[in-house]
Tab-separated table of C-alpha atoms and ligand atoms in Angstrom:
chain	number	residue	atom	x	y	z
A	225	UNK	CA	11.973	-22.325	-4.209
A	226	UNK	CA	13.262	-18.992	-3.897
A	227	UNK	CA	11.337	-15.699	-4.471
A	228	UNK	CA	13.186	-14.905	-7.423
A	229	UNK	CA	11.863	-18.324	-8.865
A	230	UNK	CA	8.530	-17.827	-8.177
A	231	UNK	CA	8.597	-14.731	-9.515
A	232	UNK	CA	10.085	-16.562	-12.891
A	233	UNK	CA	7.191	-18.794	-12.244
A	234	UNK	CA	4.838	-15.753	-12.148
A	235	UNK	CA	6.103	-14.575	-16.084
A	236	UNK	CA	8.961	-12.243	-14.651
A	237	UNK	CA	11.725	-13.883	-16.311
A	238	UNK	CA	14.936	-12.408	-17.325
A	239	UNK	CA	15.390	-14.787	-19.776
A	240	UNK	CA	11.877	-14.261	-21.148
A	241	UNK	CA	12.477	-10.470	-22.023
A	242	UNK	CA	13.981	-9.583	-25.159
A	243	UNK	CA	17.514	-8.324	-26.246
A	244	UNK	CA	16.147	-5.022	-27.113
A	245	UNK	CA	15.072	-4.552	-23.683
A	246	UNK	CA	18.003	-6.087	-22.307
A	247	UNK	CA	20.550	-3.888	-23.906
A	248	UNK	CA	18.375	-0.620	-22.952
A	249	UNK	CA	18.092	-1.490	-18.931
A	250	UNK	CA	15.642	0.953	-18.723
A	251	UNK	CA	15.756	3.332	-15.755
A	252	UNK	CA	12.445	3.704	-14.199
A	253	UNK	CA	12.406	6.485	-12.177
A	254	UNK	CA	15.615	6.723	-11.122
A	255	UNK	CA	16.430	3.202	-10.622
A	256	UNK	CA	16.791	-0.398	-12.899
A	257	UNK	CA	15.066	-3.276	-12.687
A	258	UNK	CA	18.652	-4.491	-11.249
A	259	UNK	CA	18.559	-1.994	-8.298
A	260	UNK	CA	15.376	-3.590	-7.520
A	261	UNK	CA	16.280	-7.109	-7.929
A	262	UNK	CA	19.900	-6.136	-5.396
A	263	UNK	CA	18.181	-5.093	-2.996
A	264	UNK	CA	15.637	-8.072	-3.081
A	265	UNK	CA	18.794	-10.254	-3.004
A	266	UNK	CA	20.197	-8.359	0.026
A	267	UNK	CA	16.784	-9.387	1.692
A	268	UNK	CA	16.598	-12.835	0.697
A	269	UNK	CA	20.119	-13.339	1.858
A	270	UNK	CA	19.777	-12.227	5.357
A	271	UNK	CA	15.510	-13.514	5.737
A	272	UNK	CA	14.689	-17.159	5.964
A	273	UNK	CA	10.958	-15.920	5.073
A	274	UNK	CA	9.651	-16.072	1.235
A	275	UNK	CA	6.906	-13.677	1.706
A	276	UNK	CA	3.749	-14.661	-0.248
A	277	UNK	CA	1.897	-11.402	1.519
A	278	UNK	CA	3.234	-7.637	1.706
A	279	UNK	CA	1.208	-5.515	3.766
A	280	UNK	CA	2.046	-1.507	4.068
A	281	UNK	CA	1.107	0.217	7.584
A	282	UNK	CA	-0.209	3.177	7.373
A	283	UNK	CA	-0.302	6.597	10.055
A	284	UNK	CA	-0.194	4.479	13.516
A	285	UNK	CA	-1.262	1.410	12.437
A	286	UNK	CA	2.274	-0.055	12.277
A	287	UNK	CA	0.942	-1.838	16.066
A	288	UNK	CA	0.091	-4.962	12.931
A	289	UNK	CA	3.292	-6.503	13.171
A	290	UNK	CA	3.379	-7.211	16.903
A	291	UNK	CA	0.543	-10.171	15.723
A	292	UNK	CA	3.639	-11.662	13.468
A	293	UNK	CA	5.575	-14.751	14.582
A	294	UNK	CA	8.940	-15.599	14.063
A	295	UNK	CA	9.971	-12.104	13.106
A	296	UNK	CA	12.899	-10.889	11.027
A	297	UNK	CA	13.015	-6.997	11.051
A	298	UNK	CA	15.232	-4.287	9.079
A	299	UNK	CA	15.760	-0.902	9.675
A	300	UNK	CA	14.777	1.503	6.355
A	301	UNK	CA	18.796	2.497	6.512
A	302	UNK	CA	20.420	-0.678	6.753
A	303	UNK	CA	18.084	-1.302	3.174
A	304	UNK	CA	20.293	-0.973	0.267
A	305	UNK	CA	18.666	1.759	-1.790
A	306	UNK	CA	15.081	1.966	0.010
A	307	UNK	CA	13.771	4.942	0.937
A	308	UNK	CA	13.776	5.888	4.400
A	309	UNK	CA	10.632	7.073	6.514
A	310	UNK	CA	10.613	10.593	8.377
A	311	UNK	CA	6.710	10.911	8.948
A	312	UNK	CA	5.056	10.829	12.259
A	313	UNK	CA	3.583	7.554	13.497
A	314	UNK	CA	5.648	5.691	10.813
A	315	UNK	CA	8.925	3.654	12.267
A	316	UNK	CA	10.577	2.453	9.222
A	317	UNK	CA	11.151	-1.182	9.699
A	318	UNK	CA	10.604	-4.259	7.063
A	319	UNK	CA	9.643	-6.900	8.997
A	320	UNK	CA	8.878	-10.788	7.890
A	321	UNK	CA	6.598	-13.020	9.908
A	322	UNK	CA	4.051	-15.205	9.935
A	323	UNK	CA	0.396	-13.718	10.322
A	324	UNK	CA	-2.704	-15.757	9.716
A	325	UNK	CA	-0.395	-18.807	8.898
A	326	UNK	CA	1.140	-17.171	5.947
A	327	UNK	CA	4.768	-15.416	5.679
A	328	UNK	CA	4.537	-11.443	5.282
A	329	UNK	CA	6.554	-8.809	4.668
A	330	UNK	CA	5.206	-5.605	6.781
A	331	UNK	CA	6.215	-2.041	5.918
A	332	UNK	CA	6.098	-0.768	9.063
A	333	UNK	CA	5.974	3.005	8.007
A	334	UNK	CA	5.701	4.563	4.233
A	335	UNK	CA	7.079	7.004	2.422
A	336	UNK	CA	4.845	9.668	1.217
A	337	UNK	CA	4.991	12.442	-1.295
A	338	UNK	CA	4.858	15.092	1.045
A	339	UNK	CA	8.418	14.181	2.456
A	340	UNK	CA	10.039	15.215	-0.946
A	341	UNK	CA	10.147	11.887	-2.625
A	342	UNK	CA	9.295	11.888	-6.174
A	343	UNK	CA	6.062	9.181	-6.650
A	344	UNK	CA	9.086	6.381	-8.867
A	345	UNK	CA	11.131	6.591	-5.389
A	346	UNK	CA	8.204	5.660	-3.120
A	347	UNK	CA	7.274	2.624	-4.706
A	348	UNK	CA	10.530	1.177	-4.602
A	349	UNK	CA	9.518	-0.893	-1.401
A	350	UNK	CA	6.635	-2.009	-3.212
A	351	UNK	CA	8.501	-3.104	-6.499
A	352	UNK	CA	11.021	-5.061	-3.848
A	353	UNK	CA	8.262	-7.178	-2.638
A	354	UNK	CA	7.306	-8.596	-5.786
A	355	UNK	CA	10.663	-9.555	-6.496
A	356	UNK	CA	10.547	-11.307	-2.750
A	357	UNK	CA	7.866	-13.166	-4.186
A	358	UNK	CA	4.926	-11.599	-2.887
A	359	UNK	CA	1.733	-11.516	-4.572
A	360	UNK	CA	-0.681	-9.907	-2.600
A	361	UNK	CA	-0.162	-6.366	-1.210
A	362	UNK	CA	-2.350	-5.209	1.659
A	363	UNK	CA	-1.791	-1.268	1.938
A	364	UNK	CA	-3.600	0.503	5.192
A	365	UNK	CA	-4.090	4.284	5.719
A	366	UNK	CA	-5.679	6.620	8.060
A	367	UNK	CA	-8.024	8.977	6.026
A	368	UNK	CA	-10.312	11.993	6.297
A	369	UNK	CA	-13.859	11.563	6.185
A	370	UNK	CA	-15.761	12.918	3.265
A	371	UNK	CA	-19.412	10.865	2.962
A	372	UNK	CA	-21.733	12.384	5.129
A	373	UNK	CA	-22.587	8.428	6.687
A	374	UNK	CA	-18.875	7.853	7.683
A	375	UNK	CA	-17.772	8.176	11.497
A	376	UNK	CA	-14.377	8.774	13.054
A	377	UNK	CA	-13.190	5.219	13.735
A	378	UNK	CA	-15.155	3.701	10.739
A	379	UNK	CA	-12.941	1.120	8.412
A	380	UNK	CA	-13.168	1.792	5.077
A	381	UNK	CA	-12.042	-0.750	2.158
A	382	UNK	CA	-11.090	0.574	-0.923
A	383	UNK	CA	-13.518	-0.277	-4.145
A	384	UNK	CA	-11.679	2.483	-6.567
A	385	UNK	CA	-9.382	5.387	-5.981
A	386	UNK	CA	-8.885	9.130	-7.946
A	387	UNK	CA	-5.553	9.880	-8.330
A	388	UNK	CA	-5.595	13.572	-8.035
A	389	UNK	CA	-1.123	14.048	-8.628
A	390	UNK	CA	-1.829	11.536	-11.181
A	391	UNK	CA	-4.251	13.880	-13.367
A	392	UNK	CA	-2.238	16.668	-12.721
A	393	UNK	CA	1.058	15.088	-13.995
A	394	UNK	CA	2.613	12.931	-10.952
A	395	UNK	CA	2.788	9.572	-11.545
A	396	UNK	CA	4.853	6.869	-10.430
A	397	UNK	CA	5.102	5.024	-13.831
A	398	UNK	CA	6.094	8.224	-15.608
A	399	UNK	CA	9.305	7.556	-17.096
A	400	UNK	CA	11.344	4.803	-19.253
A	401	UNK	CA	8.727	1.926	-18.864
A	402	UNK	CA	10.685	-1.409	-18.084
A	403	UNK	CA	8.751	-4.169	-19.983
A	404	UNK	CA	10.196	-6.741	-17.391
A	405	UNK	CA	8.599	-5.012	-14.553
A	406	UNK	CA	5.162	-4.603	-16.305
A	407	UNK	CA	3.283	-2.797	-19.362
A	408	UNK	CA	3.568	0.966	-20.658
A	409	UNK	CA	-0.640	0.941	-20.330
A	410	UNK	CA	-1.687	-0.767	-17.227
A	411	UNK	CA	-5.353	-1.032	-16.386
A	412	UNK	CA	-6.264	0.532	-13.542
A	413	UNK	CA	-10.243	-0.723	-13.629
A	414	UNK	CA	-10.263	-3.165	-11.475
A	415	UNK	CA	-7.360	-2.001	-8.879
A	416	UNK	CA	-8.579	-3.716	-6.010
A	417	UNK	CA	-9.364	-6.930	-5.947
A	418	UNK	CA	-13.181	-8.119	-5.930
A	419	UNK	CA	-12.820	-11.274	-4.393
A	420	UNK	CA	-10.857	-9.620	-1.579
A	421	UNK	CA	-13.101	-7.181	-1.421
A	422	UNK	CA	-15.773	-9.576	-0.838
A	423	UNK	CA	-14.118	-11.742	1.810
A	424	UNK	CA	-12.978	-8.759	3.792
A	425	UNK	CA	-16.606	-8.150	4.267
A	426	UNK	CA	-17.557	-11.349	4.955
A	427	UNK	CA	-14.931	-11.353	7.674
A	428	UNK	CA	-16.134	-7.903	9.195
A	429	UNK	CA	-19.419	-9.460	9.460
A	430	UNK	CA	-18.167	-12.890	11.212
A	431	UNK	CA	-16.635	-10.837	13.795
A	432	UNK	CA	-19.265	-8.299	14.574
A	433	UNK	CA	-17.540	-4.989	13.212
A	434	UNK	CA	-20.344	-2.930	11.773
A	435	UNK	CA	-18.132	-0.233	11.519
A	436	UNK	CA	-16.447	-1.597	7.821
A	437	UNK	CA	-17.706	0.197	4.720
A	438	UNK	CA	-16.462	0.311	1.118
A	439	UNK	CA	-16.002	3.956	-0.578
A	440	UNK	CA	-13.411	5.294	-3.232
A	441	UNK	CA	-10.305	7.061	-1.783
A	442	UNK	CA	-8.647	10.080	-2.884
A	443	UNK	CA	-5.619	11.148	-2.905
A	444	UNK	CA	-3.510	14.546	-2.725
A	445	UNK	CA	-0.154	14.937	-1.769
A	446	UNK	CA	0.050	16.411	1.349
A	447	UNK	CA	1.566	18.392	4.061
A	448	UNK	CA	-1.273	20.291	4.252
A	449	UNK	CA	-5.258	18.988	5.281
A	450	UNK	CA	-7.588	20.360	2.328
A	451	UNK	CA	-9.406	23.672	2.470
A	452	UNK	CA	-12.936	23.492	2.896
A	453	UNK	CA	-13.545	24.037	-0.831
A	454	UNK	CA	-11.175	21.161	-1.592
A	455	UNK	CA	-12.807	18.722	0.528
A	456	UNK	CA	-16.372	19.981	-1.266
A	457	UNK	CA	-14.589	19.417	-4.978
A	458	UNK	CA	-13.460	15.350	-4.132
A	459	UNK	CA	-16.881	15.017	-2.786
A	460	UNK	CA	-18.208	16.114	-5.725
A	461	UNK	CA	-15.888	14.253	-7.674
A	462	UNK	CA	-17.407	10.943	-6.057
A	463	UNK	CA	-14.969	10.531	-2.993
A	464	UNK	CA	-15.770	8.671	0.116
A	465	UNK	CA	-12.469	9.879	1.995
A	466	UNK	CA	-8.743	11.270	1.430
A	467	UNK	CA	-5.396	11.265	2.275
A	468	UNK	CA	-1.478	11.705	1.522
A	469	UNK	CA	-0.515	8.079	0.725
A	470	UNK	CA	-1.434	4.548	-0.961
A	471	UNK	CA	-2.866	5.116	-4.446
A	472	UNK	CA	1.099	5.156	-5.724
A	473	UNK	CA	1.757	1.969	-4.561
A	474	UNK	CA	-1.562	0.204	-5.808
A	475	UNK	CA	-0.515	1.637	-9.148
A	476	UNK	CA	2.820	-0.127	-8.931
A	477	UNK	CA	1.347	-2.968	-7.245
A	478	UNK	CA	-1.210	-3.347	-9.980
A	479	UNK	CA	1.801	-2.492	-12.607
A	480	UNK	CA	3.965	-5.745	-12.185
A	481	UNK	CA	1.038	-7.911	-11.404
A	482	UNK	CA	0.232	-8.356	-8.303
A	483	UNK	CA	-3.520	-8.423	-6.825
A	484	UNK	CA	-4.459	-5.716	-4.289
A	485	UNK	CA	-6.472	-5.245	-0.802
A	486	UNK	CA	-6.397	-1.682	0.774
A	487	UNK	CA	-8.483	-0.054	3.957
A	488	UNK	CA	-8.642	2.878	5.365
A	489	UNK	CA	-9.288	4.078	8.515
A	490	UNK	CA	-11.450	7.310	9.518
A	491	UNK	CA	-9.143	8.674	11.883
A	492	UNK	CA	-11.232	12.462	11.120
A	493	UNK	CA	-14.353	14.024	9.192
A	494	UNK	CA	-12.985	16.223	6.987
A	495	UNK	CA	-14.636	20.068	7.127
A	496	UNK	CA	-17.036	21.001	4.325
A	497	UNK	CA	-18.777	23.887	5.976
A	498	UNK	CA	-17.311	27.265	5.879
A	499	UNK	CA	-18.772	28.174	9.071
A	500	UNK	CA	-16.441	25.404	11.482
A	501	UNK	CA	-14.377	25.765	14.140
A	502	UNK	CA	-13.067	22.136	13.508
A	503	UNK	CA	-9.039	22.169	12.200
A	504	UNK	CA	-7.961	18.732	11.072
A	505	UNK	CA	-4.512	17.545	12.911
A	506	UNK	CA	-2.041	15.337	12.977
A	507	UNK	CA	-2.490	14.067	16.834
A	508	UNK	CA	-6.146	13.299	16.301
A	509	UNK	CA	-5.257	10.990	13.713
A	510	UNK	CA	-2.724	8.966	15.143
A	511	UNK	CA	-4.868	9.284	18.492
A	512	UNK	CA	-7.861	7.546	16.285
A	513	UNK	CA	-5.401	5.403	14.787
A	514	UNK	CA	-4.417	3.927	18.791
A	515	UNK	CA	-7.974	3.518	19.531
A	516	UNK	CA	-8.756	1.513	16.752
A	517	UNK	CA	-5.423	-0.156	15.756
A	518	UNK	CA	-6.573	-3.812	17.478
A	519	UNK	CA	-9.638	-3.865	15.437
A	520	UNK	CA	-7.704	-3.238	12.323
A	521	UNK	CA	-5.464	-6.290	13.103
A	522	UNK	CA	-7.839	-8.331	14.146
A	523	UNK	CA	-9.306	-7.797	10.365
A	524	UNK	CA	-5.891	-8.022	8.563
A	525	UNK	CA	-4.719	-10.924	10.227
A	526	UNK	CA	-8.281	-13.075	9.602
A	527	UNK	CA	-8.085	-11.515	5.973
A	528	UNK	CA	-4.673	-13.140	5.778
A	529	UNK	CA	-6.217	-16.176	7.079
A	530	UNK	CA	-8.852	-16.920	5.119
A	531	UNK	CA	-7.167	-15.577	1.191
A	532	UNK	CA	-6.707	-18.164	-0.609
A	533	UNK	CA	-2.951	-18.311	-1.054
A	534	UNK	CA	-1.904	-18.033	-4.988
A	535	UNK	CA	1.913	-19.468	-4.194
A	536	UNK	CA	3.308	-21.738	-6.401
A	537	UNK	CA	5.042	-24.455	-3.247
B	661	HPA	N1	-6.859	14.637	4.915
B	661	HPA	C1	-5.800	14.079	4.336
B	661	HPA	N2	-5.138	13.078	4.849
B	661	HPA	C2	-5.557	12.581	6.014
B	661	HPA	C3	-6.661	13.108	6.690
B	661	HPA	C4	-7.342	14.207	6.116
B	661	HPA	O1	-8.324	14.734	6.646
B	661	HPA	N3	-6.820	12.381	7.814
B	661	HPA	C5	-5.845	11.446	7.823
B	661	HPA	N4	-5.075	11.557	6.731
């Protein structure tokens, strides 16, 4: 069974929409539900892998797909139609293996909103994946530090997320909504998955790391690292940490159905007293990133291990 039959399986259908739809082809964002479904075909074509697990690498954590077998790996450019990666510490390769005895599909590298894309464009990877049949998305990031109890190097899974573009008008699921792909409304309550949630813990615990925490992630778009008053304003808000990426794909993740597991890692504490002489900086984090980049692995790929796989064989 191919992905696209799975994903039939899974209620994604073309036959199942109806002619309304059909004869609209909505463009979400500036691409169709057919761009999506070439480009999964270009994939399929040239992969022997069905991927039943996407994970996304975040800031110099793409070191995750050196622990995948059998590995099948494409260049962002040679992609028709995906976005291609300029950030620091991101390479820009899609690569399919086997981690934890399941077949992935790694992002190695994102695209973020800082690099000019608009938040429809940098979910196009994500949307791809569900049409390779994936149906669990692991996203990873390297975030700032806003809870007083968090340490550089801590791992952080995500319980929640605030959406800071989002609230302020940048959305990913703005736009021509294509019923095919998911609903106009989607619920965003219960964005990452409990039982995940649970066994990732579990796992920390089994091997020792008492370094893993959960806390609620916030996002803003980037270039720059958040002004002191910033950084006191998410706190406030109820944030445990921040960064530039993630929260877009969960939402388009969540959109067309798939379940979710995210973690981020402290590479920094963020600054929340006026009187510092700290600067946040891009080395530092992929520097924190290196250090703890094995640990991370190790908890992805046992996380991988133990899920209980929701294929249809
Ligand atoms: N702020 C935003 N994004 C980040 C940070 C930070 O302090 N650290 C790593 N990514």
């Amino acid at each position: 069974m191919n992905g696209l039959q799975i994903n039939a399986m899974n209620g994604m259908n073309m036959n199942s929409m109806n002619k309304a739809t059909r004869r609209l082809s909505l463009k979400t964002g500036g691409y169709t539900y057919e761009d999506v479904q070439a480009t999964a075909d270009f994939l399929l074509s040239r992969t022997k892998h069905i991927p039943e697990v996407g994970i996304i690498c975040g800031s110099g954590l793409g070191g995750l797909v050196d622990m995948l077998d059998d590995v099948e790996a494409f260049d962002y450019g040679s992609i028709p139609n995906f976005p291609i990666s300029t950030a620091p510490g991101h390479a820009g390769r899609l690569v399919f293996g086997i981690l934890g005895g399941k077949t992935c599909v790694c992002m190695q590298g994102r695209v973020h909103m800082y690099e000019g894309y608009p938040s429809w464009k940098l979910v196009f990877p994500v949307r791809v994946m569900k049409f390779l049949g994936v149906d669990t998305v692991i996203a990873t990031n390297a975030a700032g530090g806003l809870n007083e109890t968090y340490h550089e190097g801590d791992m952080v899974i995500l319980k929640d997320h605030i959406n800071l573009p989002g609230l302020c008008g940048m959305n990913p699921l703005m736009g021509p909504n294509d019923e095919r792909l998911g609903c106009r409304f989607p619920a965003l309550s219960e964005a990452y998955d409990k039982e995940l949630r649970k066994l990732a813990l579990t796992v920390s615990n089994q091997l020792g790391f008492d370094f893993v925490k959960e806390g609620v992630y916030v996002v803003q778009t980037g270039p720059c690292y958040e002004t002191v008053t910033e950084c006191r304003m998410m706190k406030m808000l109820g944030a445990d940490m921040t960064g530039m990426s993630t929260v877009p794909e969960v939402m388009a993740a969540r959109h067309c159905g798939m379940r979710v597991f995210a973690m981020s890692l402290i590479t920094n504490m963020c600054v929340v007293d006026y009187d510092s002489d700290k600067i946040a900086n891009c080395e530092e984090v992929l520097e924190t990133g290196r250090q703890r980049s094995k640990d991370m692995q190790t908890l992805i790929t046992e996380l991988v291990r133990m899920m209980p796989s929701r294929k249809i064989e």
